[in-house]
């Protein structure tokens, strides 16, 4: 598994935790930063995970607005926590990280949806992200 794939999983964990616990993302990030500093094997994925979470946090309103506009009748609050976090991560990569090809951002989100969410989530995530990718062009 690549360092970026691990980073996406870590970012997913942090965003999911903050969402489910209804805690500020900064508290979760601080806890993860402390943990990463004591586990050198996690250092490679930590930096990109932090970049993702910071990017999502900095652009949350814009990202959520696009997700809602392309999710056809779904509000952000109605989406499963995992799907919401995955859509936010991949949307940030599509919109604000030129180093990640759109196909990679979408494929990684779909795979994580298959692994961690509902049976229908991967199709939902794919559809919404495909529209956001078209918007980002």
mmCIF file of C-alpha atoms in Angstrom:
data_model
loop_
_atom_site.group_PDB
_atom_site.id
_atom_site.type_symbol
_atom_site.label_atom_id
_atom_site.label_comp_id
_atom_site.label_asym_id
_atom_site.label_seq_id
_atom_site.Cartn_x
_atom_site.Cartn_y
_atom_site.Cartn_z
ATOM 1 C CA UNK A 1 0.000 0.000 0.000
ATOM 2 C CA UNK A 2 1.402 3.384 -0.985
ATOM 3 C CA UNK A 3 2.071 6.156 1.511
ATOM 4 C CA UNK A 4 -0.689 8.266 -0.069
ATOM 5 C CA UNK A 5 -3.205 5.432 0.222
ATOM 6 C CA UNK A 6 -2.307 5.091 3.902
ATOM 7 C CA UNK A 7 -2.582 8.861 4.263
ATOM 8 C CA UNK A 8 -6.077 8.856 2.789
ATOM 9 C CA UNK A 9 -7.106 6.168 5.282
ATOM 10 C CA UNK A 10 -5.649 8.214 8.129
ATOM 11 C CA UNK A 11 -7.414 11.346 6.900
ATOM 12 C CA UNK A 12 -10.631 9.335 6.654
ATOM 13 C CA UNK A 13 -10.155 8.157 10.242
ATOM 14 C CA UNK A 14 -9.618 11.695 11.499
ATOM 15 C CA UNK A 15 -12.532 13.264 9.624
ATOM 16 C CA UNK A 16 -14.809 10.375 10.565
ATOM 17 C CA UNK A 17 -13.858 10.607 14.253
ATOM 18 C CA UNK A 18 -14.444 14.343 14.376
ATOM 19 C CA UNK A 19 -17.796 13.945 12.652
ATOM 20 C CA UNK A 20 -19.086 11.033 14.751
ATOM 21 C CA UNK A 21 -17.829 12.430 18.057
ATOM 22 C CA UNK A 22 -18.915 15.958 17.116
ATOM 23 C CA UNK A 23 -15.473 17.225 18.124
ATOM 24 C CA UNK A 24 -13.385 19.886 16.449
ATOM 25 C CA UNK A 25 -11.069 18.427 13.818
ATOM 26 C CA UNK A 26 -8.158 20.245 15.466
ATOM 27 C CA UNK A 27 -8.480 18.089 18.595
ATOM 28 C CA UNK A 28 -8.407 14.880 16.566
ATOM 29 C CA UNK A 29 -5.458 16.134 14.490
ATOM 30 C CA UNK A 30 -3.500 17.075 17.619
ATOM 31 C CA UNK A 31 -4.053 13.608 19.062
ATOM 32 C CA UNK A 32 -2.967 11.963 15.801
ATOM 33 C CA UNK A 33 0.086 14.229 15.557
ATOM 34 C CA UNK A 34 1.224 13.115 18.984
ATOM 35 C CA UNK A 35 0.682 9.491 18.045
ATOM 36 C CA UNK A 36 2.553 9.920 14.737
ATOM 37 C CA UNK A 37 5.545 11.475 16.491
ATOM 38 C CA UNK A 38 5.928 8.363 18.622
ATOM 39 C CA UNK A 39 5.567 5.921 15.722
ATOM 40 C CA UNK A 40 8.225 6.606 13.061
ATOM 41 C CA UNK A 41 6.733 4.076 10.634
ATOM 42 C CA UNK A 42 3.646 6.310 10.412
ATOM 43 C CA UNK A 43 5.622 9.427 9.475
ATOM 44 C CA UNK A 44 5.441 8.885 5.712
ATOM 45 C CA UNK A 45 1.662 8.871 5.670
ATOM 46 C CA UNK A 46 1.178 11.485 8.390
ATOM 47 C CA UNK A 47 2.256 14.531 6.394
ATOM 48 C CA UNK A 48 -0.128 13.934 3.507
ATOM 49 C CA UNK A 49 -2.954 12.931 5.866
ATOM 50 C CA UNK A 50 -2.488 16.232 7.666
ATOM 51 C CA UNK A 51 -2.422 18.109 4.348
ATOM 52 C CA UNK A 52 -5.725 16.468 3.351
ATOM 53 C CA UNK A 53 -7.455 17.199 6.655
ATOM 54 C CA UNK A 54 -6.197 20.798 6.720
ATOM 55 C CA UNK A 55 -7.285 21.259 3.095
ATOM 56 C CA UNK A 56 -10.747 19.836 3.723
ATOM 57 C CA UNK A 57 -11.118 22.024 6.807
ATOM 58 C CA UNK A 58 -9.951 25.162 4.979
ATOM 59 C CA UNK A 59 -12.326 24.601 2.031
ATOM 60 C CA UNK A 60 -15.181 22.784 3.793
ATOM 61 C CA UNK A 61 -17.990 25.148 2.783
ATOM 62 C CA UNK A 62 -17.030 25.112 -0.897
ATOM 63 C CA UNK A 63 -16.511 21.328 -0.895
ATOM 64 C CA UNK A 64 -19.818 20.637 0.857
ATOM 65 C CA UNK A 65 -21.676 22.976 -1.483
ATOM 66 C CA UNK A 66 -20.404 21.032 -4.499
ATOM 67 C CA UNK A 67 -21.139 17.662 -2.902
ATOM 68 C CA UNK A 68 -24.717 18.697 -2.162
ATOM 69 C CA UNK A 69 -25.255 20.182 -5.612
ATOM 70 C CA UNK A 70 -24.098 16.980 -7.342
ATOM 71 C CA UNK A 71 -25.585 14.410 -4.970
ATOM 72 C CA UNK A 72 -29.135 14.796 -6.292
ATOM 73 C CA UNK A 73 -31.388 15.253 -3.326
ATOM 74 C CA UNK A 74 -29.006 14.233 -0.558
ATOM 75 C CA UNK A 75 -28.110 16.678 2.168
ATOM 76 C CA UNK A 76 -24.712 16.457 3.817
ATOM 77 C CA UNK A 77 -26.340 15.444 7.117
ATOM 78 C CA UNK A 78 -28.281 12.598 5.488
ATOM 79 C CA UNK A 79 -25.157 10.942 4.063
ATOM 80 C CA UNK A 80 -23.417 8.191 6.042
ATOM 81 C CA UNK A 81 -20.447 9.590 7.987
ATOM 82 C CA UNK A 82 -17.966 7.498 5.976
ATOM 83 C CA UNK A 83 -19.369 8.573 2.612
ATOM 84 C CA UNK A 84 -19.351 12.213 3.673
ATOM 85 C CA UNK A 85 -15.698 12.008 4.741
ATOM 86 C CA UNK A 86 -14.680 10.152 1.571
ATOM 87 C CA UNK A 87 -16.433 12.675 -0.644
ATOM 88 C CA UNK A 88 -14.732 15.527 1.182
ATOM 89 C CA UNK A 89 -11.269 13.967 0.877
ATOM 90 C CA UNK A 90 -11.560 13.156 -2.814
ATOM 91 C CA UNK A 91 -13.218 16.492 -3.582
ATOM 92 C CA UNK A 92 -10.319 18.322 -1.963
ATOM 93 C CA UNK A 93 -7.880 16.294 -4.073
ATOM 94 C CA UNK A 94 -9.887 16.971 -7.239
ATOM 95 C CA UNK A 95 -10.263 20.683 -6.620
ATOM 96 C CA UNK A 96 -7.127 21.727 -4.762
ATOM 97 C CA UNK A 97 -4.327 19.191 -5.288
ATOM 98 C CA UNK A 98 -2.935 19.243 -8.821
ATOM 99 C CA UNK A 99 -0.458 16.468 -7.955
ATOM 100 C CA UNK A 100 -3.200 13.824 -7.771
ATOM 101 C CA UNK A 101 -4.813 12.739 -11.056
ATOM 102 C CA UNK A 102 -8.612 12.818 -10.937
ATOM 103 C CA UNK A 103 -8.849 9.097 -11.716
ATOM 104 C CA UNK A 104 -6.619 8.260 -8.745
ATOM 105 C CA UNK A 105 -8.615 10.414 -6.306
ATOM 106 C CA UNK A 106 -11.881 8.857 -7.477
ATOM 107 C CA UNK A 107 -10.581 5.260 -7.545
ATOM 108 C CA UNK A 108 -9.113 5.545 -4.051
ATOM 109 C CA UNK A 109 -12.403 6.911 -2.697
ATOM 110 C CA UNK A 110 -14.383 4.128 -4.382
ATOM 111 C CA UNK A 111 -12.098 1.452 -2.936
ATOM 112 C CA UNK A 112 -12.388 2.916 0.558
ATOM 113 C CA UNK A 113 -16.174 3.080 0.168
ATOM 114 C CA UNK A 114 -16.238 -0.592 -0.816
ATOM 115 C CA UNK A 115 -14.113 -1.469 2.195
ATOM 116 C CA UNK A 116 -15.752 0.688 4.872
ATOM 117 C CA UNK A 117 -19.253 1.704 3.826
ATOM 118 C CA UNK A 118 -22.524 0.322 2.521
ATOM 119 C CA UNK A 119 -23.065 -1.851 -0.521
ATOM 120 C CA UNK A 120 -24.383 1.110 -2.549
ATOM 121 C CA UNK A 121 -21.812 3.641 -1.367
ATOM 122 C CA UNK A 122 -19.166 2.999 -4.000
ATOM 123 C CA UNK A 123 -21.647 3.790 -6.811
ATOM 124 C CA UNK A 124 -22.870 6.885 -4.994
ATOM 125 C CA UNK A 125 -19.319 8.123 -4.333
ATOM 126 C CA UNK A 126 -18.315 7.424 -7.932
ATOM 127 C CA UNK A 127 -21.283 9.341 -9.332
ATOM 128 C CA UNK A 128 -20.822 12.415 -7.170
ATOM 129 C CA UNK A 129 -17.052 12.547 -7.652
ATOM 130 C CA UNK A 130 -17.377 12.102 -11.413
ATOM 131 C CA UNK A 131 -19.521 15.237 -11.535
ATOM 132 C CA UNK A 132 -17.144 17.155 -9.269
ATOM 133 C CA UNK A 133 -14.221 16.098 -11.479
ATOM 134 C CA UNK A 134 -16.053 17.438 -14.532
ATOM 135 C CA UNK A 135 -16.707 20.671 -12.635
ATOM 136 C CA UNK A 136 -13.011 20.954 -11.705
ATOM 137 C CA UNK A 137 -11.811 20.769 -15.326
#
